[in-house]
XYZ file of C-alpha atoms in Angstrom:
513
model
C -111.192 103.039 6.158
C -109.966 99.433 5.748
C -107.847 98.175 2.861
C -108.169 94.716 1.201
C -106.258 93.171 4.112
C -108.959 94.425 6.630
C -106.472 96.996 8.210
C -107.779 100.035 9.691
C -106.126 102.927 7.967
C -107.202 106.598 7.970
C -107.997 108.249 4.640
C -105.835 111.180 5.218
C -102.728 111.120 7.631
C -101.443 114.433 9.185
C -97.896 114.893 7.928
C -98.275 112.358 5.365
C -101.318 113.266 3.057
C -104.086 111.381 1.381
C -103.588 107.574 1.596
C -103.718 105.244 -1.271
C -104.863 102.030 -0.112
C -103.377 98.693 -0.791
C -105.472 96.710 -3.287
C -103.407 93.632 -4.062
C -99.599 93.102 -4.789
C -100.050 93.094 -8.494
C -102.988 95.575 -8.915
C -100.791 98.804 -9.885
C -98.750 97.315 -12.676
C -98.946 98.835 -16.065
C -98.118 102.107 -17.621
C -96.162 104.502 -15.447
C -93.767 107.506 -15.735
C -90.294 108.613 -14.399
C -90.111 112.218 -13.362
C -87.786 114.507 -15.271
C -84.741 115.625 -13.462
C -83.688 119.383 -13.255
C -79.776 119.910 -12.978
C -77.229 122.500 -13.636
C -74.796 121.559 -16.448
C -71.056 121.760 -16.042
C -68.656 124.514 -17.443
C -65.303 123.135 -18.347
C -63.639 124.950 -15.607
C -65.760 123.964 -12.961
C -63.884 122.340 -9.697
C -65.814 119.974 -7.850
C -63.644 119.623 -4.976
C -64.797 121.441 -2.046
C -63.068 122.113 1.342
C -65.646 120.871 3.794
C -69.222 119.469 4.470
C -70.333 123.030 5.315
C -69.243 124.404 2.065
C -71.193 121.849 0.027
C -74.078 122.723 2.109
C -73.947 126.286 1.251
C -73.099 125.769 -2.344
C -76.117 123.241 -2.526
C -78.459 125.881 -1.015
C -79.346 124.186 1.975
C -82.668 125.472 3.734
C -85.488 124.728 5.821
C -87.637 121.990 4.710
C -85.285 120.265 2.378
C -85.027 116.417 1.973
C -81.482 115.032 1.946
C -80.570 111.429 1.578
C -78.198 108.836 2.376
C -77.282 105.032 1.467
C -76.923 102.457 3.993
C -73.923 100.396 2.582
C -71.806 100.879 5.549
C -74.738 99.850 7.693
C -73.924 100.124 11.181
C -70.347 101.517 10.582
C -71.674 104.584 8.672
C -70.608 107.981 9.874
C -71.659 110.336 7.106
C -75.160 110.822 7.996
C -74.246 111.848 11.339
C -71.661 114.350 10.187
C -74.016 116.059 7.711
C -76.654 116.531 10.167
C -74.164 117.855 12.794
C -73.139 120.590 10.053
C -76.808 121.277 9.370
C -77.623 121.687 13.114
C -74.687 124.038 13.472
C -76.135 126.138 10.571
C -79.363 126.536 12.233
C -81.512 124.838 9.514
C -84.595 123.132 10.668
C -87.415 120.877 9.195
C -85.194 118.634 7.393
C -86.742 114.995 5.987
C -83.821 112.490 6.165
C -84.396 109.810 3.156
C -81.888 107.242 4.329
C -82.138 103.689 2.722
C -81.741 102.288 6.062
C -81.142 103.433 9.846
C -79.132 101.691 12.353
C -78.114 102.066 15.929
C -74.998 104.139 15.003
C -77.546 107.070 13.927
C -78.613 107.686 17.419
C -77.765 111.510 17.159
C -80.842 111.560 14.894
C -82.930 111.325 17.960
C -81.957 114.578 19.381
C -82.355 116.415 16.035
C -85.917 114.950 16.064
C -86.652 116.326 19.232
C -85.222 119.719 18.368
C -87.240 120.001 15.183
C -84.148 119.925 12.929
C -85.203 116.713 11.600
C -89.002 116.450 11.304
C -89.533 113.638 8.680
C -87.916 110.063 8.056
C -88.124 107.859 4.797
C -86.440 104.559 5.302
C -86.693 100.931 4.257
C -85.401 99.687 7.545
C -84.995 101.336 11.150
C -83.593 99.688 14.051
C -82.122 100.896 17.433
C -82.605 104.295 19.093
C -84.297 105.956 16.383
C -86.890 103.319 15.690
C -87.447 103.571 19.449
C -87.920 107.445 19.605
C -90.370 107.061 16.224
C -92.461 104.332 17.931
C -92.666 106.651 21.024
C -94.091 109.694 18.891
C -90.852 111.916 19.001
C -90.824 112.479 15.392
C -93.104 115.462 14.239
C -94.194 113.795 10.978
C -94.945 109.891 10.343
C -91.938 108.118 9.334
C -92.634 106.666 5.634
C -91.249 103.013 5.434
C -90.386 101.682 1.959
C -89.324 98.408 0.574
C -85.780 98.525 -1.252
C -87.630 98.486 -4.713
C -90.352 100.742 -3.436
C -87.660 103.270 -2.391
C -86.164 103.207 -6.030
C -89.654 103.523 -7.442
C -90.739 106.551 -5.277
C -87.452 108.512 -6.107
C -87.898 107.715 -10.084
C -91.531 108.500 -10.035
C -91.275 111.786 -7.962
C -93.250 110.529 -4.978
C -89.830 111.050 -3.040
C -88.006 114.200 -4.207
C -84.476 114.497 -2.893
C -82.763 117.877 -2.727
C -79.434 116.847 -1.737
C -78.024 113.232 -1.997
C -74.942 112.633 0.073
C -73.219 109.477 -1.245
C -70.674 107.806 1.300
C -67.675 107.124 -1.379
C -65.040 104.757 -0.456
C -63.321 105.762 -3.399
C -63.747 109.065 -5.462
C -61.767 111.018 -7.928
C -61.808 114.815 -8.340
C -64.478 114.877 -10.927
C -66.888 112.775 -8.954
C -66.488 109.092 -10.310
C -67.044 106.692 -7.571
C -66.263 103.127 -6.512
C -66.659 101.229 -3.218
C -64.171 98.417 -3.775
C -61.052 100.229 -3.089
C -59.871 102.213 -0.037
C -59.951 101.565 3.601
C -63.966 102.013 3.874
C -64.675 99.670 0.884
C -67.993 98.196 1.021
C -68.639 96.561 -2.334
C -71.774 97.229 -4.331
C -73.417 100.922 -4.180
C -76.766 99.469 -5.583
C -79.124 101.582 -3.155
C -77.177 104.994 -3.770
C -77.624 104.795 -7.551
C -81.381 106.037 -7.496
C -80.284 108.898 -5.359
C -77.313 109.968 -7.431
C -79.415 109.839 -10.567
C -82.700 111.752 -9.497
C -81.560 114.217 -6.674
C -81.584 117.847 -7.466
C -77.732 117.855 -6.153
C -75.665 115.043 -5.314
C -72.302 115.279 -3.181
C -69.670 112.534 -2.746
C -68.225 112.389 0.569
C -65.124 110.429 0.452
C -62.040 109.280 2.466
C -60.115 108.108 -0.412
C -59.824 111.162 -2.998
C -57.776 109.917 -6.070
C -56.601 111.618 -9.187
C -58.944 111.505 -12.337
C -59.951 108.957 -13.502
C -61.068 106.564 -10.822
C -61.294 103.152 -12.004
C -63.574 101.109 -12.058
C -66.357 103.484 -11.865
C -69.881 102.553 -10.385
C -71.293 105.944 -10.069
C -70.039 108.437 -12.573
C -69.236 111.880 -12.653
C -72.144 112.996 -14.816
C -74.275 112.664 -11.617
C -72.005 114.304 -9.069
C -72.062 118.032 -8.401
C -69.497 118.195 -5.524
C -66.955 116.245 -3.974
C -65.594 116.715 -0.592
C -62.938 114.857 1.461
C -63.164 113.721 5.258
C -61.075 111.880 7.567
C -63.257 108.849 7.739
C -66.596 108.128 6.073
C -67.124 105.094 8.460
C -65.956 101.627 9.683
C -66.133 98.940 6.915
C -66.285 96.253 9.563
C -69.816 97.556 10.546
C -71.277 96.354 7.269
C -71.417 92.567 8.494
C -75.079 91.885 8.793
C -76.857 89.290 10.894
C -74.756 86.184 12.050
C -73.231 85.621 8.640
C -72.322 82.309 9.953
C -74.280 78.792 9.542
C -76.235 78.301 12.753
C -75.385 75.199 14.794
C -78.686 75.472 16.705
C -80.211 71.808 16.150
C -83.698 73.535 15.894
C -82.530 75.998 13.187
C -80.871 73.029 11.277
C -83.872 70.988 11.372
C -85.757 73.972 9.842
C -83.083 74.277 7.119
C -83.046 70.753 6.247
C -86.925 70.524 5.856
C -86.748 73.701 3.992
C -84.103 72.246 1.472
C -86.521 69.238 0.999
C -89.366 71.597 0.172
C -87.223 73.215 -2.471
C -86.295 69.833 -3.945
C -90.062 68.675 -3.967
C -90.960 71.937 -5.821
C -89.350 70.932 -8.970
C -87.385 74.301 -9.116
C -83.866 72.969 -8.076
C -82.688 72.111 -11.611
C -80.187 73.722 -13.954
C -80.991 77.396 -14.240
C -81.938 77.509 -10.695
C -81.763 81.111 -9.145
C -81.859 81.671 -5.440
C -81.741 84.187 -2.693
C -81.319 83.946 0.929
C -80.580 86.258 3.878
C -77.495 86.544 6.204
C -78.969 85.021 9.259
C -77.708 81.654 10.496
C -80.847 79.422 9.709
C -81.105 81.109 6.227
C -77.397 80.225 5.441
C -78.126 76.799 6.653
C -80.747 76.337 4.012
C -78.221 77.471 1.543
C -75.824 74.768 2.847
C -78.337 72.066 2.311
C -79.335 73.297 -1.091
C -75.608 73.360 -1.932
C -75.400 69.486 -1.033
C -78.421 69.012 -3.266
C -76.809 70.664 -6.254
C -73.574 69.006 -5.775
C -75.248 65.609 -5.528
C -77.409 66.161 -8.526
C -74.705 68.062 -10.482
C -77.126 71.171 -10.962
C -75.624 74.307 -12.317
C -77.781 77.369 -11.148
C -78.135 80.685 -13.117
C -77.660 83.282 -10.389
C -77.684 84.269 -6.840
C -79.018 87.556 -5.951
C -79.632 90.194 -3.153
C -77.401 91.110 -0.469
C -74.430 88.784 -0.555
C -72.736 87.073 2.003
C -69.327 84.927 1.730
C -71.156 81.787 1.859
C -72.960 82.594 -1.494
C -69.814 83.894 -2.881
C -68.261 80.278 -2.254
C -71.116 78.682 -3.854
C -70.565 80.748 -6.824
C -66.780 80.070 -6.889
C -67.466 76.407 -6.587
C -69.495 76.633 -10.003
C -72.822 76.316 -8.502
C -73.947 79.474 -9.774
C -73.051 81.021 -13.158
C -73.330 84.636 -11.558
C -74.099 86.812 -8.827
C -76.518 89.986 -8.745
C -75.341 92.258 -5.839
C -77.020 95.101 -4.491
C -75.076 95.222 -1.374
C -72.486 93.176 0.302
C -72.994 91.758 3.726
C -69.415 91.028 4.749
C -65.974 91.738 3.494
C -65.615 88.409 1.526
C -68.363 89.491 -0.641
C -66.746 92.878 -1.300
C -63.342 90.995 -2.305
C -65.362 88.916 -4.626
C -67.510 91.851 -6.031
C -64.039 93.568 -6.776
C -62.247 90.793 -8.455
C -64.643 88.701 -10.423
C -66.615 90.093 -13.279
C -69.538 87.632 -13.027
C -70.231 89.067 -9.395
C -72.279 91.996 -10.880
C -73.774 94.957 -9.210
C -77.166 96.005 -9.654
C -79.116 99.252 -8.583
C -81.973 99.182 -6.019
C -84.230 99.729 -9.166
C -82.925 96.938 -11.209
C -83.222 94.654 -8.223
C -86.671 95.335 -6.897
C -88.702 98.182 -8.588
C -92.153 96.888 -9.675
C -92.533 100.033 -12.003
C -89.645 99.413 -14.300
C -89.481 97.068 -17.202
C -88.084 94.209 -15.349
C -86.686 93.685 -11.989
C -84.420 90.934 -10.965
C -86.751 89.711 -8.237
C -88.885 88.632 -11.248
C -86.414 86.091 -12.229
C -85.877 84.398 -8.754
C -86.820 80.823 -8.434
C -86.553 80.654 -4.750
C -86.361 83.061 -1.839
C -85.912 82.433 1.846
C -87.467 84.955 4.189
C -87.723 85.630 7.814
C -90.602 86.801 10.233
C -91.262 88.375 13.244
C -94.974 87.334 13.241
C -97.025 85.524 10.525
C -100.892 85.182 10.503
C -103.248 82.648 9.315
C -103.793 84.441 6.175
C -99.908 84.301 5.606
C -99.301 88.134 5.968
C -95.817 88.689 7.452
C -94.698 91.403 9.951
C -90.958 92.141 9.825
C -91.504 95.822 10.776
C -92.556 95.729 14.247
C -92.181 93.493 17.376
C -95.156 91.887 19.010
C -95.187 95.018 21.476
C -95.742 97.468 18.380
C -92.152 98.729 18.579
C -90.439 99.523 15.244
C -87.456 97.220 15.093
C -86.902 96.709 11.192
C -88.705 96.968 8.015
C -89.302 95.367 4.672
C -85.947 95.951 2.977
C -86.378 93.402 0.165
C -88.880 91.197 1.926
C -91.700 92.385 0.006
C -90.222 92.760 -3.428
C -88.656 89.274 -3.406
C -91.690 87.574 -2.206
C -93.617 89.359 -5.055
C -91.111 88.276 -7.633
C -90.000 84.713 -6.701
C -91.745 81.573 -7.826
C -91.395 80.128 -4.326
C -91.294 82.522 -1.280
C -90.520 80.390 1.941
C -90.664 82.038 5.338
C -88.300 80.140 7.952
C -88.712 80.549 11.508
C -88.893 78.945 14.878
C -92.508 78.692 16.018
C -91.759 80.232 19.263
C -89.518 83.224 20.125
C -89.122 84.708 23.319
C -91.949 82.521 24.754
C -94.358 84.173 22.106
C -96.033 82.239 19.427
C -94.983 83.361 15.765
C -98.109 82.239 14.112
C -100.989 84.614 15.127
C -104.650 85.306 14.089
C -103.634 88.978 12.936
C -100.034 90.273 12.772
C -99.356 93.577 14.459
C -98.105 95.235 11.372
C -98.576 93.889 7.889
C -95.150 94.128 5.749
C -95.697 91.753 3.269
C -99.053 90.436 1.861
C -99.865 86.828 2.195
C -100.918 86.319 -1.256
C -97.016 86.441 -2.062
C -96.049 84.042 0.693
C -96.133 80.434 -0.390
C -94.835 78.188 2.397
C -94.077 78.522 6.118
C -91.506 76.090 7.604
C -91.141 75.698 11.252
C -89.453 72.899 13.354
C -93.056 71.847 14.315
C -94.491 71.436 10.795
C -94.762 73.064 7.240
C -97.960 75.153 6.253
C -98.600 75.867 2.293
C -100.619 78.697 1.270
C -103.882 77.282 0.195
C -103.625 79.460 -2.853
C -100.689 77.182 -3.839
C -102.511 74.042 -4.732
C -100.015 72.764 -7.306
C -97.453 73.040 -4.247
C -99.919 71.203 -1.951
C -100.040 68.448 -4.274
C -96.365 68.032 -4.932
C -95.530 68.381 -0.960
C -98.398 65.923 -0.191
C -96.431 63.160 -1.953
C -93.388 63.531 0.298
C -92.952 62.475 4.204
C -92.555 66.005 5.155
C -94.881 67.156 8.277
C -97.454 69.208 6.188
C -100.458 70.831 7.913
C -102.320 73.900 8.002
C -101.158 77.022 9.315
C -104.036 77.162 11.846
C -102.776 73.870 13.367
C -99.333 75.430 13.712
C -101.042 78.162 15.444
C -102.733 75.991 17.891
C -99.751 73.927 18.499
C -97.940 77.145 19.472
C -100.614 78.520 21.739
C -100.680 75.175 23.485
C -97.086 75.662 24.558
C -97.311 79.388 25.283
C -100.736 80.294 26.029
C -102.870 82.931 23.777
C -100.722 85.986 23.494
C -102.175 89.397 25.399
C -103.442 91.849 22.756
C -101.262 94.921 22.940
C -102.769 98.504 23.305
C -101.728 101.090 21.128
C -102.886 104.892 20.845
C -104.625 106.272 17.719
C -101.712 108.328 16.698
C -99.913 107.087 13.596
C -96.064 107.384 13.765
C -95.221 105.593 10.772
C -96.715 104.738 7.372
C -96.034 101.223 5.713
C -96.113 101.608 1.966
C -95.949 98.413 -0.272
C -93.518 98.368 -3.210
C -96.156 100.275 -5.542
C -96.748 103.028 -3.105
C -99.791 102.264 -1.727
C -100.332 101.997 2.026
C -100.491 98.441 3.323
C -100.669 99.554 6.991
C -99.560 102.002 9.583
C -97.650 101.849 13.001
C -99.489 103.479 15.717
C -97.669 104.987 18.909
C -96.753 102.581 21.764
C -98.141 103.604 25.200
C -95.723 105.312 27.712
């Protein structure tokens, strides 16, 4: 069958089940229910601290077919996922589903567990490195399920994703299970992505390398959700949390794109007192923030909040008084960790508060401007950040779809050509974010406005910015590179791309050997 975007998707996918097709970005909003959580209450004499990961697995009743979860706040410095799966492997347990909020190159041992049938399913918002390559090549028994950050929280809270055991990498934890991530040698800041896991898993285990006496202070995830605590030598390397470049680009092309983007924001009329803003950690995105900073200082604008994954540069804007507060779901560098620890107005938020479309109000709904990237964007403004042009998985939505749906102005910034390939295409390889939620594309060669935004077209038409159709940008790119060859994929579905509401927006098919 075809969904509303014209993507060919099976009605039923082996290892996934019946497909609910994507019908539009806002079609599923309305009355929803959260699932009831079953748990064991604690007797006064219960001791939560256990001696080893193996002990916790036995206490939690690990068995074939269970779903276990992990957060990714230590990003490419995380040790916990590998440690837990090593113990599961030694115990002879098989058919495990891994629900990790994101998977990085450090998690390469997963590949061998996939081949042996120890791990047969993966849920994640973002997958990169050897695990992504193995999934793309069909080495996972069941299709990987790719969520958005808000969509994962929705799935957990609704019961679409049921977690048997959640393992929380805890930079600091006390003997009764109170957790924070601002103290200890592995401090990583906000634990926003771990909160739904802790609250809704059947069993929740804190794994820490900084066990402190009761009570820990401050508390981000409280004792009421934690069944067991285990101390290990190290949960990870906090230096691995650094995402993207975390430095403003010096590339003239990137700076040109950023400058034009700041002018689009200014012309939109949104840059005024109360302005709210989110950007990524890449060099061009941070350059946009730098130009926006100049405009805010020049015009004496006081913003309300910055949000999302937070970098040191956004902290600097906050400390200089350009924003009244920060909403932080994860820290992208150590300066952000320090600010989160020390400043009360640098607030944490759960993944659900950040972007769940089925709660009573997500932070993304209050965003004025969101700066986004793209691997590909098509003439209908659909964006791909899940696969490369070869069809290989190399990322995932993360908060891309959530913020695009919520923000008043969602801007994709990208060079028109990358790796000698045009970024603007007739049809993206994989749809991550639907075009109806993308407002503007800014490239070094010109700016395209989504025809749905006639109001924005009118405002930008009064500027001297190089406004043109997205079809014109595609033609410019193809004149420089030639028309890209169509890739050949096999019919086998290796990953299911769920939109934030749980409907299937696209699938990823196996790449040819």
